[in-house]
Amino acid sequence: MRLILLFLFLCLSNFLIGQDLSKGLLLHYKFDGDAQDYSGNNFHGSAVRTTPTKDRNGINNMAFHFNGSSFVDMPNVPELHPNLPITIAFWMNIDNFNQKLIPLFITDFNMNVYYGIFSSLLSSSKKIGVGYGDGGSIFSGSRRSKGSSEVIKPKTWYHIVLVLKGALDMDIYINGCPSPGHYSGSGNRRIKYAGNHGTIGRLDSDNAPGPIYYLHGSIDEFYMWNRALTSAEVASLYFKESANLQPLGDDIEVCTFDSKL
């Protein structure tokens, strides 16, 4: 069994070499003590009340912790309001599920209206979801969404990649592997933006004057692309950044990738 896993790991490593993740990259926040953009586009973020914390490797000051009032605003530029397809990737570590909604990000922060791309977890299910808004008020008829079927554990690092190509064409990857899920919402228009900045760590979720939900947890290595990453590229990103890969372990999940990609 160990020899088989080692062989698969070596074959996969060779297959993933050469994946160009810089193509279409809009921004990359490493959160290594700041919210600077390392994509080369200079779309630097503005961090409010975040604190440096340990990353997935256990190294101090290499990720951002959000304390329930923290957030990072992206600059309000047209380039960060692209049409589909779009890919967003990040590492997350949720402190707890003590509030109804666990916000992750939205690319067009607005009150009481669905705009841009957004992602969150519901405490009732502990599953991550992603969707986009068509400019209508916050109800299911103004959005298209997909929810993962995998339960997220608190105080655990997860690598998340969200690929949105259309209303019924979204992929959620967790730790490099595609996660099955289900679609919801009946919005019949394309993604729409109000022209507001994006934000990480907070989200409005209903038509009432409040509340705004804030993240209790940590985020690291936040990326955005104006294209759809392939499954091979998702795997390449995860393998490059994973600190816990154990190719000889007995409980490693091995994903199957499309050899044409």
Tab-separated table of C-alpha atoms in Angstrom:
chain	number	residue	atom	x	y	z
A	1	MET	CA	0.000	0.000	0.000
A	2	ARG	CA	2.765	2.439	0.884
A	3	LEU	CA	4.641	1.694	-2.357
A	4	ILE	CA	1.469	2.291	-4.372
A	5	LEU	CA	0.886	5.635	-2.653
A	6	LEU	CA	4.491	6.651	-3.177
A	7	PHE	CA	4.242	5.781	-6.871
A	8	LEU	CA	1.014	7.787	-7.212
A	9	PHE	CA	2.584	10.733	-5.405
A	10	LEU	CA	5.656	10.744	-7.651
A	11	CYS	CA	3.537	10.468	-10.812
A	12	LEU	CA	1.253	13.254	-9.658
A	13	SER	CA	4.199	15.472	-8.705
A	14	ASN	CA	5.639	15.123	-12.220
A	15	PHE	CA	2.233	15.834	-13.743
A	16	LEU	CA	1.806	19.029	-11.728
A	17	ILE	CA	5.216	20.492	-12.538
A	18	GLY	CA	4.950	23.465	-14.853
A	19	GLN	CA	1.457	24.641	-13.958
A	20	ASP	CA	1.456	28.419	-14.516
A	21	LEU	CA	-0.565	29.910	-11.682
A	22	SER	CA	0.456	33.482	-12.564
A	23	LYS	CA	-1.820	33.536	-15.630
A	24	GLY	CA	-4.861	35.686	-14.889
A	25	LEU	CA	-3.806	36.291	-11.267
A	26	LEU	CA	-5.485	39.456	-9.986
A	27	LEU	CA	-4.270	39.552	-6.401
A	28	HIS	CA	-2.414	37.505	-3.803
A	29	TYR	CA	-2.483	38.441	-0.129
A	30	LYS	CA	0.072	36.398	1.786
A	31	PHE	CA	-1.004	37.993	5.095
A	32	ASP	CA	2.584	37.688	6.338
A	33	GLY	CA	2.096	40.560	8.773
A	34	ASP	CA	0.480	42.850	6.200
A	35	ALA	CA	-2.147	42.987	3.458
A	36	GLN	CA	0.219	43.696	0.587
A	37	ASP	CA	-0.624	42.312	-2.843
A	38	TYR	CA	2.109	39.998	-4.146
A	39	SER	CA	0.559	39.434	-7.575
A	40	GLY	CA	2.477	42.360	-9.053
A	41	ASN	CA	-0.733	44.339	-9.651
A	42	ASN	CA	-0.393	46.462	-6.497
A	43	PHE	CA	-3.972	45.867	-5.360
A	44	HIS	CA	-2.946	46.230	-1.732
A	45	GLY	CA	-5.547	45.618	0.944
A	46	SER	CA	-6.398	47.630	4.028
A	47	ALA	CA	-6.394	45.576	7.239
A	48	VAL	CA	-8.584	46.697	10.154
A	49	ARG	CA	-8.072	45.164	13.617
A	50	THR	CA	-6.526	41.964	12.256
A	51	THR	CA	-3.639	40.427	14.194
A	52	PRO	CA	-0.777	38.275	12.904
A	53	THR	CA	-1.032	34.641	13.939
A	54	LYS	CA	0.455	31.223	13.241
A	55	ASP	CA	-0.081	29.798	9.781
A	56	ARG	CA	-0.825	26.197	8.819
A	57	ASN	CA	2.871	25.389	9.391
A	58	GLY	CA	2.748	26.719	12.947
A	59	ILE	CA	4.995	29.664	12.047
A	60	ASN	CA	4.225	32.898	13.893
A	61	ASN	CA	3.079	36.075	12.114
A	62	MET	CA	2.434	34.339	8.785
A	63	ALA	CA	-1.393	34.509	8.687
A	64	PHE	CA	-4.136	36.916	9.796
A	65	HIS	CA	-6.503	36.271	12.672
A	66	PHE	CA	-9.958	37.902	12.566
A	67	ASN	CA	-11.383	38.517	16.056
A	68	GLY	CA	-15.050	39.188	15.343
A	69	SER	CA	-14.607	42.845	14.429
A	70	SER	CA	-11.707	42.512	11.981
A	71	PHE	CA	-11.722	42.711	8.192
A	72	VAL	CA	-9.508	43.384	5.185
A	73	ASP	CA	-10.828	45.646	2.437
A	74	MET	CA	-9.690	45.178	-1.143
A	75	PRO	CA	-9.190	48.276	-3.289
A	76	ASN	CA	-12.212	49.404	-5.289
A	77	VAL	CA	-10.926	48.959	-8.840
A	78	PRO	CA	-12.716	47.595	-11.943
A	79	GLU	CA	-10.178	44.790	-12.333
A	80	LEU	CA	-11.443	43.193	-9.103
A	81	HIS	CA	-15.009	43.101	-10.472
A	82	PRO	CA	-14.489	40.635	-13.346
A	83	ASN	CA	-17.116	38.615	-15.164
A	84	LEU	CA	-17.167	34.857	-14.824
A	85	PRO	CA	-15.153	32.659	-14.817
A	86	ILE	CA	-13.423	33.527	-11.549
A	87	THR	CA	-11.338	31.493	-9.112
A	88	ILE	CA	-10.696	32.379	-5.463
A	89	ALA	CA	-8.425	30.353	-3.184
A	90	PHE	CA	-7.341	30.639	0.448
A	91	TRP	CA	-6.519	28.778	3.642
A	92	MET	CA	-8.994	29.061	6.510
A	93	ASN	CA	-9.145	28.022	10.153
A	94	ILE	CA	-12.496	28.666	11.861
A	95	ASP	CA	-12.364	29.333	15.618
A	96	ASN	CA	-15.915	28.206	16.391
A	97	PHE	CA	-19.486	28.084	15.096
A	98	ASN	CA	-21.048	30.266	17.779
A	99	GLN	CA	-22.942	32.537	15.388
A	100	LYS	CA	-25.485	31.846	12.655
A	101	LEU	CA	-23.226	32.754	9.728
A	102	ILE	CA	-19.444	32.418	9.380
A	103	PRO	CA	-18.418	35.004	6.743
A	104	LEU	CA	-15.358	34.522	4.575
A	105	PHE	CA	-15.391	37.189	1.836
A	106	ILE	CA	-17.434	39.140	-0.688
A	107	THR	CA	-16.012	40.851	-3.778
A	108	ASP	CA	-18.540	43.742	-3.725
A	109	PHE	CA	-19.481	44.666	-0.156
A	110	ASN	CA	-22.998	46.034	0.019
A	111	MET	CA	-25.909	46.107	2.445
A	112	ASN	CA	-29.175	44.272	1.750
A	113	VAL	CA	-28.359	43.443	-1.895
A	114	TYR	CA	-26.609	40.489	-3.550
A	115	TYR	CA	-23.627	41.719	-5.575
A	116	GLY	CA	-20.373	40.081	-6.610
A	117	ILE	CA	-19.064	36.753	-5.349
A	118	PHE	CA	-19.449	35.723	-1.722
A	119	SER	CA	-18.584	32.755	0.474
A	120	SER	CA	-19.544	31.708	3.990
A	121	LEU	CA	-20.434	28.784	6.228
A	122	LEU	CA	-23.686	28.178	8.082
A	123	SER	CA	-23.212	27.118	11.697
A	124	SER	CA	-26.181	24.767	11.383
A	125	SER	CA	-24.474	22.686	8.691
A	126	LYS	CA	-20.773	23.616	9.103
A	127	LYS	CA	-20.404	23.449	5.317
A	128	ILE	CA	-18.844	26.016	3.025
A	129	GLY	CA	-20.829	27.650	0.239
A	130	VAL	CA	-20.097	30.036	-2.603
A	131	GLY	CA	-22.311	32.091	-4.873
A	132	TYR	CA	-22.784	35.269	-6.847
A	133	GLY	CA	-25.456	37.947	-6.887
A	134	ASP	CA	-27.374	39.518	-9.749
A	135	GLY	CA	-28.122	42.826	-8.018
A	136	GLY	CA	-31.399	41.920	-6.351
A	137	SER	CA	-32.313	42.045	-2.666
A	138	ILE	CA	-30.994	39.323	-0.379
A	139	PHE	CA	-33.224	36.353	-1.060
A	140	SER	CA	-32.765	33.171	-3.094
A	141	GLY	CA	-34.221	34.661	-6.268
A	142	SER	CA	-31.274	37.059	-6.573
A	143	ARG	CA	-28.390	34.639	-6.332
A	144	ARG	CA	-26.893	31.416	-7.633
A	145	SER	CA	-25.024	29.325	-5.081
A	146	LYS	CA	-23.428	25.975	-4.416
A	147	GLY	CA	-22.885	24.359	-1.043
A	148	SER	CA	-20.297	21.699	-0.275
A	149	SER	CA	-21.294	18.377	1.275
A	150	GLU	CA	-18.208	18.182	3.520
A	151	VAL	CA	-18.428	19.204	7.184
A	152	ILE	CA	-15.731	21.641	8.320
A	153	LYS	CA	-14.153	21.149	11.750
A	154	PRO	CA	-13.231	24.111	13.977
A	155	LYS	CA	-9.595	24.879	14.816
A	156	THR	CA	-8.426	23.036	11.691
A	157	TRP	CA	-6.664	24.442	8.638
A	158	TYR	CA	-8.358	23.815	5.272
A	159	HIS	CA	-7.268	24.792	1.778
A	160	ILE	CA	-10.270	26.081	-0.179
A	161	VAL	CA	-10.507	26.760	-3.917
A	162	LEU	CA	-13.749	28.106	-5.398
A	163	VAL	CA	-14.154	28.050	-9.184
A	164	LEU	CA	-17.214	29.803	-10.640
A	165	LYS	CA	-17.965	29.420	-14.341
A	166	GLY	CA	-21.743	29.751	-14.451
A	167	ALA	CA	-25.039	29.476	-12.579
A	168	LEU	CA	-24.854	25.676	-12.510
A	169	ASP	CA	-21.128	25.324	-13.079
A	170	MET	CA	-19.223	25.878	-9.822
A	171	ASP	CA	-16.501	23.760	-8.227
A	172	ILE	CA	-15.523	23.647	-4.574
A	173	TYR	CA	-12.149	22.074	-3.774
A	174	ILE	CA	-11.183	21.222	-0.201
A	175	ASN	CA	-7.543	20.278	0.424
A	176	GLY	CA	-6.957	19.782	-3.291
A	177	CYS	CA	-9.911	17.468	-3.881
A	178	PRO	CA	-13.266	18.320	-5.501
A	179	SER	CA	-16.101	18.286	-2.996
A	180	PRO	CA	-19.589	17.262	-4.155
A	181	GLY	CA	-22.449	19.558	-3.264
A	182	HIS	CA	-25.763	21.015	-4.326
A	183	TYR	CA	-26.943	24.170	-6.079
A	184	SER	CA	-29.502	26.647	-4.806
A	185	GLY	CA	-30.955	30.012	-5.765
A	186	SER	CA	-32.889	31.007	-8.858
A	187	GLY	CA	-31.272	34.240	-10.001
A	188	ASN	CA	-31.586	34.415	-13.777
A	189	ARG	CA	-29.195	37.225	-14.536
A	190	ARG	CA	-25.439	37.391	-14.866
A	191	ILE	CA	-23.147	38.386	-12.020
A	192	LYS	CA	-23.545	42.066	-11.228
A	193	TYR	CA	-21.466	44.602	-9.303
A	194	ALA	CA	-22.455	47.816	-7.554
A	195	GLY	CA	-18.925	49.178	-7.794
A	196	ASN	CA	-18.039	48.775	-4.112
A	197	HIS	CA	-14.805	47.372	-2.684
A	198	GLY	CA	-14.497	43.715	-1.787
A	199	THR	CA	-13.864	42.655	1.792
A	200	ILE	CA	-12.514	39.615	3.645
A	201	GLY	CA	-13.867	38.649	7.055
A	202	ARG	CA	-17.338	40.219	7.051
A	203	LEU	CA	-20.666	39.829	5.269
A	204	ASP	CA	-24.232	41.100	5.293
A	205	SER	CA	-26.768	38.304	4.956
A	206	ASP	CA	-30.327	39.644	4.978
A	207	ASN	CA	-32.551	42.586	4.083
A	208	ALA	CA	-32.745	43.964	7.622
A	209	PRO	CA	-30.648	46.976	8.691
A	210	GLY	CA	-28.259	44.487	10.291
A	211	PRO	CA	-26.454	42.506	11.338
A	212	ILE	CA	-23.108	42.392	9.628
A	213	TYR	CA	-21.440	39.100	10.481
A	214	TYR	CA	-17.707	39.075	11.255
A	215	LEU	CA	-15.281	36.181	11.099
A	216	HIS	CA	-13.830	34.512	14.176
A	217	GLY	CA	-10.906	32.644	12.659
A	218	SER	CA	-7.782	32.855	10.527
A	219	ILE	CA	-7.179	33.355	6.801
A	220	ASP	CA	-3.962	32.880	4.855
A	221	GLU	CA	-2.728	33.012	1.243
A	222	PHE	CA	-5.781	34.652	-0.359
A	223	TYR	CA	-5.771	34.572	-4.196
A	224	MET	CA	-8.106	35.754	-6.958
A	225	TRP	CA	-7.912	34.891	-10.683
A	226	ASN	CA	-10.026	36.163	-13.585
A	227	ARG	CA	-10.217	32.649	-15.035
A	228	ALA	CA	-11.157	29.125	-14.026
A	229	LEU	CA	-8.295	27.097	-12.613
A	230	THR	CA	-8.159	23.504	-13.828
A	231	SER	CA	-8.176	20.594	-11.399
A	232	ALA	CA	-4.472	20.108	-12.092
A	233	GLU	CA	-3.752	23.739	-11.227
A	234	VAL	CA	-5.783	23.443	-8.026
A	235	ALA	CA	-3.777	20.375	-7.069
A	236	SER	CA	-0.526	22.142	-7.921
A	237	LEU	CA	-1.421	25.064	-5.653
A	238	TYR	CA	-2.398	22.752	-2.790
A	239	PHE	CA	0.676	20.527	-3.106
A	240	LYS	CA	2.938	23.588	-3.224
A	241	GLU	CA	1.437	25.123	-0.104
A	242	SER	CA	0.467	22.070	1.925
A	243	ALA	CA	2.495	21.616	5.098
A	244	ASN	CA	0.940	18.286	6.061
A	245	LEU	CA	1.395	16.165	2.955
A	246	GLN	CA	2.456	12.668	3.999
A	247	PRO	CA	2.799	10.578	0.832
A	248	LEU	CA	3.548	7.394	2.772
A	249	GLY	CA	0.651	7.730	5.208
A	250	ASP	CA	-2.197	5.223	5.351
A	251	ASP	CA	-5.057	7.760	5.294
A	252	ILE	CA	-4.055	10.019	2.406
A	253	GLU	CA	-6.860	10.925	0.018
A	254	VAL	CA	-5.609	10.641	-3.553
A	255	CYS	CA	-7.555	12.674	-6.127
A	256	THR	CA	-7.956	11.678	-9.758
A	257	PHE	CA	-7.156	14.470	-12.209
A	258	ASP	CA	-8.190	14.843	-15.812
A	259	SER	CA	-5.162	13.820	-17.863
A	260	LYS	CA	-6.258	16.205	-20.657
A	261	LEU	CA	-5.795	19.273	-18.404
